[in-house]
Amino acid sequence: GAVVSQHPSRVICKSGTSVKIECRSLDFQATTMFWYRQFPKQSLMLMATSNEGSKATYEQGVEKDKFLINHASLTLSTLTVTSAHPEDSSFYICSARVEGTYGYTFGSGTRLTVV
Amino acid sequence: GQNIDQPTEMTATEGAIVQINCTYQTSGFNGLFWYQQHAGEAPTFLSYNVLDGLEEKGRFSSFLSRSKGYSYLLLKELQMKDSASYLCAVRGLGAGSYQLTFGKGTKLSVIP
């Protein structure tokens, strides 16, 4: 089946630094990638939608200059958290729509802790 | 806008049946999904409904009533490993129609 590989699974960084999270589709082409953030005991909140070769569409309240999304190829999408602060600590998950089906496949998530 | 409601927590006994409800008010509807999520892990797909009625898949069944904006997930023969959060998600229509909006999830605890 369609698999999305997400790395890293866990990262701890210092406040003010940047962190890049990668999602790769391993056996299919991910035209559309969704990026979610999940705080403890909360549900998944959509941050942005990216389509290969075009600019990402950000949800209201999500700073596009802080959360940089690149979807330069059909198999790779990245989310960079710039100038991270402790309040950015969260669980970030990517999800790709699997064309030709009604479904979506999720990455395994990245636990970001900013200290 | 999108509003999806489901109970926060439920507890059920091993071997029993549990029903998790989900109600939604959305600006458009193009399918409802149920996902299982264990703590610290990504969601895994359980079921999809786009037409009214019951979809059965092994121990899991999901029901949809579009006129009532209502769905439920039914888990039979509960096992300890079913302890997890269950997320209801709705796919909308129009621009961004492939986006899913998630409910806050129902944390299910299965006890011996």
XYZ file of N, CA and C in Angstrom:
681
model
N 0.815 -1.195 0.000
C 0.000 0.000 0.000
C 0.852 1.250 0.000
N 0.195 2.396 -0.130
C 0.888 3.666 -0.160
C 1.490 3.980 1.207
N 2.752 4.313 1.223
C 3.457 4.580 2.483
C 4.115 5.948 2.419
N 3.966 6.702 3.502
C 4.678 7.966 3.669
C 5.668 7.808 4.813
N 6.925 8.076 4.522
C 7.979 7.989 5.521
C 8.277 9.380 6.051
N 8.164 9.558 7.348
C 8.367 10.875 7.963
C 9.564 10.824 8.901
N 10.437 11.839 8.772
C 11.640 11.915 9.608
C 11.925 13.356 9.998
N 12.499 13.594 11.160
C 12.775 12.608 12.205
C 11.533 12.267 12.999
N 11.585 11.234 13.787
C 10.437 10.885 14.617
C 10.414 11.739 15.892
N 11.597 12.084 16.351
C 11.697 12.956 17.527
C 12.845 13.926 17.320
N 12.650 15.142 17.762
C 13.734 16.124 17.689
C 13.589 17.105 18.848
N 14.740 17.388 19.445
C 14.806 18.406 20.494
C 15.717 19.505 19.986
N 15.267 20.730 20.022
C 16.100 21.821 19.524
C 16.057 22.987 20.502
N 17.027 23.848 20.354
C 17.085 25.028 21.209
C 16.204 26.132 20.637
N 15.686 26.927 21.525
C 14.847 28.041 21.123
C 15.618 28.954 20.171
N 14.981 29.341 19.071
C 15.616 30.222 18.106
C 16.217 29.521 16.909
N 16.340 28.212 16.997
C 16.896 27.460 15.869
C 15.768 26.970 14.963
N 16.148 26.408 13.825
C 15.168 25.919 12.852
C 15.243 24.399 12.757
N 14.122 23.810 12.463
C 14.030 22.354 12.360
C 13.299 21.995 11.067
N 13.839 21.030 10.345
C 13.212 20.587 9.114
C 12.647 19.182 9.295
N 11.413 19.005 8.879
C 10.750 17.701 8.930
C 10.464 17.272 7.490
N 10.820 16.020 7.185
C 10.642 15.523 5.829
C 9.581 14.437 5.753
N 8.810 14.481 4.680
C 7.867 13.407 4.398
C 8.081 12.945 2.962
N 8.347 11.657 2.826
C 8.586 11.076 1.513
C 7.538 10.012 1.214
N 6.988 10.086 0.027
C 6.087 9.020 -0.402
C 6.947 7.951 -1.059
N 6.839 6.721 -0.589
C 7.780 5.677 -0.991
C 7.365 4.920 -2.244
N 6.121 4.738 -2.478
C 5.717 3.903 -3.601
C 4.556 4.513 -4.381
N 4.418 5.826 -4.263
C 3.391 6.507 -5.042
C 3.783 7.981 -5.139
N 3.102 8.682 -5.985
C 3.378 10.102 -6.158
C 2.360 10.916 -5.376
N 2.879 11.709 -4.468
C 2.009 12.504 -3.594
C 1.823 13.892 -4.194
N 0.760 14.060 -4.924
C 0.473 15.358 -5.521
C 0.124 16.395 -4.450
N -0.618 15.935 -3.473
C -1.077 16.831 -2.405
C -0.621 16.283 -1.059
N -0.041 17.149 -0.250
C 0.402 16.784 1.093
C -0.231 17.743 2.093
N -0.735 17.178 3.159
C -1.324 17.979 4.229
C -0.404 17.930 5.443
N -0.256 19.048 6.116
C 0.544 19.109 7.337
C -0.365 19.469 8.507
N -0.262 18.643 9.550
C -1.083 18.824 10.735
C -0.193 19.030 11.954
N -0.799 19.642 12.954
C -0.143 19.789 14.248
C -1.126 19.278 15.297
N -0.609 18.588 16.280
C -1.464 18.019 17.313
C -0.853 18.279 18.678
N -1.561 19.045 19.498
C -1.136 19.292 20.871
C -1.695 18.184 21.754
N -1.085 17.982 22.928
C -1.528 16.892 23.807
C -3.027 16.907 24.074
N -3.636 15.758 23.916
C -5.060 15.562 24.152
C -5.945 16.403 23.236
N -5.377 16.869 22.159
C -6.156 17.623 21.172
C -6.192 16.841 19.863
N -7.040 17.277 18.957
C -7.110 16.581 17.680
C -6.115 17.161 16.692
N -6.105 16.615 15.515
C -5.213 17.105 14.470
C -5.769 18.413 13.901
N -4.918 19.416 13.878
C -5.310 20.699 13.303
C -4.529 20.905 12.010
N -5.254 21.129 10.932
C -4.596 21.333 9.649
C -3.847 22.654 9.661
N -2.578 22.588 9.286
C -1.765 23.797 9.205
C -1.751 24.333 7.779
N -1.519 23.434 6.830
C -1.369 23.876 5.447
C -1.539 22.697 4.508
N -1.841 23.054 3.276
C -1.965 22.077 2.194
C -0.963 22.448 1.116
N -0.164 21.484 0.694
C 0.811 21.789 -0.348
C 0.556 20.913 -1.558
N 0.711 21.516 -2.714
C 0.621 20.797 -3.973
C 1.956 20.889 -4.678
N 2.379 19.807 -5.259
C 3.684 19.746 -5.905
C 3.841 20.884 -6.907
N 4.939 21.602 -6.756
C 5.272 22.650 -7.708
C 4.589 23.979 -7.495
N 3.785 24.093 -6.457
C 3.122 25.370 -6.206
C 3.240 25.745 -4.732
N 2.863 26.988 -4.439
C 2.959 27.455 -3.054
C 1.905 26.776 -2.187
N 2.269 26.597 -0.937
C 1.338 25.973 -0.004
C 0.219 26.929 0.365
N -0.912 26.365 0.694
C -2.051 27.141 1.186
C -2.126 26.946 2.692
N -2.024 28.030 3.424
C -1.980 27.959 4.882
C -3.359 28.236 5.477
N -3.636 27.570 6.567
C -4.886 27.803 7.286
C -4.786 29.118 8.064
N -5.933 29.652 8.347
C -5.984 30.918 9.080
C -5.276 30.775 10.421
N -4.426 31.746 10.717
C -3.717 31.736 11.992
C -2.377 31.042 11.950
N -2.034 30.421 10.849
C -0.736 29.752 10.717
C 0.205 30.681 9.970
N 1.340 30.996 10.593
C 2.279 31.938 9.987
C 3.100 31.248 8.904
N 2.929 31.682 7.687
C 3.640 31.031 6.581
C 5.133 31.311 6.600
N 5.553 32.424 7.201
C 6.974 32.723 7.273
C 7.657 31.936 8.382
N 6.864 31.415 9.287
C 7.423 30.636 10.381
C 7.437 29.146 10.036
N 6.406 28.704 9.355
C 6.288 27.297 8.974
C 6.426 27.216 7.455
N 7.663 26.994 7.023
C 7.950 26.974 5.599
C 7.715 25.584 5.031
N 6.892 25.525 4.006
C 6.584 24.241 3.384
C 7.082 24.248 1.955
N 7.807 23.180 1.621
C 8.320 23.013 0.276
C 7.859 21.678 -0.269
N 7.332 21.693 -1.481
C 6.838 20.454 -2.099
C 7.359 20.434 -3.529
N 8.676 20.337 -3.634
C 9.336 20.513 -4.924
C 9.237 19.300 -5.825
N 8.934 18.143 -5.252
C 8.827 16.950 -6.091
C 7.597 16.154 -5.680
N 7.250 15.188 -6.482
C 6.063 14.376 -6.211
C 6.286 13.364 -5.093
N 7.515 13.272 -4.612
C 7.790 12.289 -3.567
C 8.330 12.905 -2.284
N 8.493 14.224 -2.251
C 9.071 14.835 -1.058
C 8.396 16.154 -0.730
N 7.970 16.270 0.510
C 7.468 17.531 1.038
C 8.150 17.775 2.370
N 8.530 19.029 2.616
C 9.210 19.352 3.867
C 8.519 20.507 4.576
N 8.590 20.436 5.907
C 8.090 21.512 6.761
C 9.262 21.985 7.605
N 9.580 23.264 7.511
C 10.647 23.830 8.329
C 10.045 24.789 9.340
N 10.297 24.496 10.604
C 9.864 25.386 11.672
C 11.021 26.333 11.932
N 10.841 27.591 11.591
C 11.929 28.562 11.722
C 11.841 29.288 13.055
N 13.020 29.613 13.595
C 13.084 30.326 14.866
C 12.100 29.714 15.869
N 12.318 28.453 16.134
C 11.378 27.716 16.986
C 11.370 28.256 18.411
N 10.200 28.223 19.016
C 10.018 28.624 20.410
C 9.318 27.501 21.160
N 9.399 27.509 22.470
C 8.770 26.421 23.240
C 7.295 26.187 22.898
N 6.579 27.236 22.547
C 5.158 27.046 22.211
C 4.940 26.298 20.900
N 6.037 26.116 20.129
C 5.947 25.331 18.891
C 6.092 23.839 19.169
N 6.421 23.501 20.400
C 6.545 22.092 20.755
C 5.204 21.398 20.530
N 5.228 20.357 19.736
C 3.984 19.695 19.353
C 4.316 18.427 18.575
N 3.278 17.740 18.162
C 3.402 16.557 17.318
C 2.966 16.976 15.917
N 3.880 16.856 14.957
C 3.592 17.268 13.591
C 3.439 16.021 12.721
N 2.383 15.991 11.923
C 2.102 14.820 11.084
C 1.791 15.272 9.664
N 2.340 14.546 8.708
C 1.995 14.813 7.317
C 1.036 13.734 6.829
N 0.289 14.062 5.814
C -0.651 13.114 5.233
C -0.764 13.384 3.748
N -0.739 12.330 2.970
C -0.838 12.475 1.523
C -2.138 11.863 1.021
N -2.708 12.551 0.081
C -3.892 11.985 -0.566
C -3.412 10.954 -1.581
N -4.047 9.805 -1.582
C -3.670 8.755 -2.512
C -4.625 8.822 -3.690
N -4.130 9.339 -4.800
C -5.000 9.535 -5.969
C -5.505 8.200 -6.487
N -6.720 8.248 -7.001
C -7.330 7.020 -7.501
C -8.059 6.261 -6.414
N -7.919 6.722 -5.182
C -8.659 6.133 -4.056
C -9.316 7.270 -3.291
N -10.125 6.906 -2.336
C -10.723 7.951 -1.502
C -9.857 8.251 -0.298
N -8.747 7.537 -0.182
C -8.022 7.534 1.076
C -6.839 8.456 1.169
N -6.277 8.441 2.358
C -5.121 9.230 2.716
C -4.163 8.319 3.480
N -2.887 8.621 3.374
C -1.925 7.886 4.170
C -1.131 8.881 5.007
N -0.878 8.517 6.251
C -0.220 9.418 7.184
C 1.218 9.008 7.421
N 2.067 10.006 7.632
C 3.395 9.734 8.140
C 3.302 9.322 9.598
N 4.412 8.904 10.157
C 4.422 8.395 11.534
C 4.528 9.500 12.569
N 4.691 10.746 12.108
C 4.699 11.867 13.035
C 6.084 12.244 13.536
N 6.209 13.501 13.920
C 7.453 14.029 14.497
C 7.123 14.744 15.793
N 7.747 14.290 16.864
C 7.568 14.941 18.157
C 8.640 15.999 18.296
N 8.255 17.271 18.227
C 9.199 18.386 18.346
C 9.126 18.969 19.753
N 10.293 19.051 20.374
C 10.399 19.695 21.683
C 11.407 20.827 21.570
N 10.968 22.028 21.886
C 11.842 23.196 21.834
C 12.158 23.612 23.263
N 13.462 23.660 23.559
C 13.878 23.962 24.946
C 14.602 25.314 25.017
N -18.461 26.949 7.978
C -17.454 26.404 8.854
C -17.693 24.937 9.129
N -16.781 24.363 9.872
C -16.861 22.945 10.195
C -16.928 22.774 11.703
N -17.833 21.934 12.175
C -17.912 21.616 13.587
C -18.185 20.132 13.721
N -17.309 19.466 14.435
C -17.441 18.021 14.599
C -17.373 17.699 16.083
N -18.366 16.990 16.572
C -18.447 16.680 17.998
C -18.432 15.175 18.235
N -17.658 14.773 19.218
C -17.634 13.392 19.666
C -17.298 13.392 21.141
N -17.704 12.340 21.850
C -17.415 12.316 23.292
C -15.915 12.305 23.541
N -15.533 12.885 24.664
C -14.112 13.003 24.986
C -13.517 11.669 25.404
N -14.228 10.971 26.261
C -13.715 9.704 26.784
C -14.839 8.688 26.910
N -14.463 7.416 26.787
C -15.386 6.308 27.029
C -14.602 5.161 27.633
N -15.292 4.368 28.412
C -14.690 3.168 28.995
C -15.601 1.988 28.708
N -15.012 0.869 28.346
C -15.793 -0.327 28.065
C -14.999 -1.551 28.510
N -15.715 -2.654 28.650
C -15.116 -3.887 29.160
C -14.665 -4.784 28.018
N -13.580 -5.449 28.231
C -13.048 -6.408 27.262
C -14.139 -7.406 26.872
N -14.289 -7.641 25.548
C -15.299 -8.564 25.062
C -16.636 -7.922 24.765
N -16.830 -6.721 25.228
C -18.112 -6.028 25.046
C -18.158 -5.301 23.704
N -19.255 -4.572 23.514
C -19.461 -3.754 22.318
C -19.521 -2.292 22.753
N -18.921 -1.418 21.972
C -18.989 0.006 22.288
C -19.322 0.782 21.018
N -20.104 1.828 21.191
C -20.487 2.682 20.072
C -19.987 4.098 20.338
N -19.230 4.632 19.415
C -18.704 5.988 19.529
C -19.427 6.863 18.513
N -20.084 7.889 19.009
C -20.891 8.753 18.147
C -20.124 9.973 17.671
N -20.550 10.469 16.533
C -19.955 11.674 15.955
C -21.057 12.460 15.262
N -21.182 13.723 15.604
C -22.124 14.594 14.896
C -21.333 15.710 14.239
N -21.823 16.149 13.104
C -21.075 17.157 12.368
C -22.010 18.186 11.746
N -21.521 19.397 11.679
C -22.165 20.463 10.905
C -21.076 21.047 10.030
N -21.191 20.854 8.751
C -20.145 21.300 7.839
C -20.764 22.058 6.669
N -19.950 22.869 6.036
C -20.418 23.662 4.904
C -20.597 22.807 3.665
N -20.040 21.635 3.665
C -20.194 20.693 2.566
C -19.814 19.317 3.065
N -20.222 18.293 2.366
C -19.919 16.939 2.823
C -19.532 16.074 1.632
N -18.392 15.419 1.783
C -17.939 14.511 0.734
C -17.281 13.303 1.358
N -17.858 12.837 2.447
C -17.349 11.611 3.046
C -16.925 11.788 4.489
N -17.065 10.720 5.260
C -16.684 10.737 6.670
C -15.765 9.559 6.942
N -14.707 9.831 7.663
C -13.688 8.833 7.967
C -13.616 8.599 9.475
N -13.253 7.392 9.835
C -12.888 7.071 11.210
C -11.442 6.575 11.222
N -10.689 7.103 12.189
C -9.304 6.701 12.356
C -9.079 6.272 13.802
N -8.121 5.366 13.969
C -7.656 4.981 15.297
C -6.276 5.587 15.502
N -6.046 6.135 16.676
C -4.735 6.709 16.960
C -4.277 6.300 18.353
N -3.147 5.594 18.412
C -2.514 5.316 19.690
C -1.614 6.492 20.039
N -1.425 6.690 21.332
C -0.673 7.844 21.821
C 0.708 7.921 21.164
N 1.022 9.095 20.626
C 2.330 9.315 20.031
C 2.528 8.707 18.656
N 1.441 8.184 18.084
C 1.543 7.576 16.769
C 0.618 8.278 15.778
N 0.806 8.005 14.517
C -0.060 8.578 13.491
C -1.390 7.830 13.452
N -2.423 8.475 12.973
C -3.717 7.807 12.829
C -3.662 6.682 11.799
N -4.443 5.642 12.046
C -4.586 4.573 11.062
C -6.046 4.492 10.636
N -6.254 4.249 9.372
C -7.587 4.256 8.779
C -8.419 3.082 9.269
N -9.674 3.371 9.610
C -10.597 2.322 10.003
C -11.734 2.168 8.998
N -12.374 3.290 8.651
C -13.542 3.164 7.790
C -13.846 4.462 7.077
N -14.670 4.334 6.034
C -15.075 5.477 5.221
C -16.537 5.303 4.837
N -17.330 6.352 5.044
C -18.727 6.355 4.616
C -18.999 7.605 3.794
N -19.652 7.426 2.671
C -20.068 8.589 1.889
C -21.573 8.527 1.612
N -22.124 7.318 1.643
C -23.562 7.137 1.492
C -24.162 6.694 2.820
N -25.455 6.925 2.989
C -26.126 6.522 4.219
C -26.074 5.004 4.386
N -25.958 4.593 5.626
C -26.017 3.169 5.902
C -24.826 2.684 6.689
N -24.750 1.388 6.799
C -23.765 0.724 7.636
C -22.689 0.065 6.778
N -21.445 0.313 7.150
C -20.311 -0.351 6.515
C -19.670 -1.258 7.553
N -19.547 -2.537 7.236
C -18.987 -3.477 8.200
C -17.647 -3.996 7.718
N -16.712 -4.048 8.669
C -15.379 -4.543 8.346
C -14.837 -5.255 9.568
N -15.066 -6.551 9.598
C -14.592 -7.331 10.730
C -15.264 -6.916 12.025
N -14.446 -6.596 13.038
C -15.001 -6.194 14.339
C -15.482 -4.745 14.349
N -15.172 -4.018 13.283
C -15.517 -2.604 13.230
C -16.630 -2.361 12.208
N -17.573 -1.519 12.582
C -18.630 -1.098 11.671
C -18.789 0.404 11.819
N -19.201 1.054 10.738
C -19.459 2.486 10.821
C -20.765 2.789 10.103
N -21.506 3.707 10.696
C -22.814 4.074 10.181
C -22.849 5.556 9.872
N -23.601 5.917 8.851
C -23.737 7.321 8.477
C -25.183 7.663 8.159
N -25.621 8.817 8.667
C -26.882 9.417 8.267
C -26.582 10.854 7.874
N -26.587 11.123 6.591
C -26.244 12.462 6.121
C -27.313 13.487 6.498
N -28.565 13.080 6.485
C -29.634 14.024 6.818
C -29.551 14.465 8.267
N -29.041 13.608 9.130
C -28.909 13.937 10.549
C -27.517 14.446 10.908
N -26.601 14.413 9.959
C -25.242 14.827 10.278
C -24.660 13.975 11.393
N -24.812 12.674 11.254
C -24.510 11.756 12.357
C -23.819 10.502 11.846
N -22.849 10.065 12.613
C -22.160 8.819 12.322
C -21.826 8.132 13.639
N -21.664 6.846 13.589
C -21.100 6.145 14.743
C -20.145 5.062 14.277
N -19.210 4.764 15.165
C -18.270 3.658 14.977
C -18.616 2.610 16.027
N -18.808 1.391 15.579
C -19.174 0.296 16.480
C -18.010 -0.683 16.551
N -17.549 -0.939 17.748
C -16.468 -1.899 17.945
C -17.021 -3.090 18.721
N -16.868 -4.265 18.142
C -17.373 -5.484 18.772
C -16.213 -6.289 19.350
N -16.571 -7.178 20.282
C -15.575 -8.093 20.870
C -14.312 -7.340 21.265
N -14.506 -6.321 22.079
C -13.405 -5.442 22.433
C -12.195 -6.201 22.972
N -11.034 -5.727 22.553
C -9.770 -6.271 23.042
C -9.000 -5.144 23.716
N -8.073 -5.527 24.572
C -7.290 -4.520 25.301
C -6.560 -3.592 24.325
N -6.121 -4.157 23.205
C -5.370 -3.352 22.234
C -6.227 -2.296 21.541
N -7.551 -2.374 21.738
C -8.428 -1.365 21.162
C -8.411 -0.059 21.957
N -7.748 -0.068 23.100
C -7.603 1.165 23.874
C -6.789 2.156 23.050
N -7.427 3.255 22.684
C -6.809 4.240 21.791
C -7.767 5.412 21.667
N -7.346 6.410 20.919
C -8.258 7.496 20.567
C -8.858 7.213 19.202
N -10.134 7.542 19.043
C -10.827 7.327 17.787
C -11.267 8.679 17.246
N -10.817 8.972 16.042
C -11.031 10.276 15.442
C -12.051 10.184 14.316
N -13.014 11.076 14.372
C -13.996 11.228 13.301
C -13.519 12.390 12.438
N -13.535 12.227 11.119
C -13.058 13.287 10.228
C -13.993 13.408 9.038
N -14.262 14.635 8.650
C -15.174 14.900 7.538
C -14.427 15.568 6.400
N -14.700 15.130 5.211
C -14.131 15.765 4.023
C -15.187 16.661 3.407
N -14.765 17.886 3.076
C -15.728 18.871 2.582
C -15.840 18.882 1.080
N -16.482 19.926 0.603
C -16.708 20.103 -0.828
C -16.048 21.388 -1.282
N -15.922 21.550 -2.568
C -15.447 22.807 -3.107
C -13.954 22.968 -2.952
N -13.536 24.243 -2.895
C -12.105 24.529 -2.761
C -11.561 23.838 -1.527
N -10.454 23.167 -1.688
C -9.896 22.422 -0.560
C -10.700 21.191 -0.242
N -11.389 20.652 -1.249
C -12.310 19.560 -0.970
C -11.605 18.304 -0.503
N -10.301 18.218 -0.678
C -9.621 17.031 -0.216
C -9.183 17.153 1.237
N -9.421 18.290 1.820
C -9.021 18.470 3.204
C -9.958 17.726 4.144
N -9.368 17.180 5.194
C -10.139 16.539 6.251
C -10.195 17.468 7.461
N -11.359 17.544 8.067
C -11.498 18.246 9.342
C -11.760 17.188 10.402
N -10.938 17.197 11.440
C -11.007 16.171 12.470
C -11.783 16.651 13.687
N -12.518 15.729 14.293
C -13.055 15.976 15.609
C -11.927 15.858 16.628
N -12.240 16.136 17.895
C -11.210 16.152 18.926
C -10.814 14.757 19.378
N -11.563 13.761 18.921
C -11.200 12.400 19.262
C -11.868 11.898 20.526
N -12.125 10.609 20.557
C -12.698 9.945 21.738
C -11.668 8.970 22.264
N -11.242 9.176 23.484
C -10.288 8.254 24.093
C -11.040 7.085 24.699
N -10.808 5.907 24.156
C -11.469 4.693 24.626
C -10.529 3.894 25.508
N -10.986 3.573 26.679
C -10.226 2.718 27.588
C -10.962 1.391 27.713
N -10.274 0.314 27.384
C -10.848 -1.027 27.521
C -10.281 -1.637 28.794
N -11.181 -2.048 29.675
C -10.757 -2.606 30.965
C -11.089 -4.097 31.031
N -10.313 -4.833 31.813
C -10.535 -6.294 31.890
C -11.901 -6.621 32.501
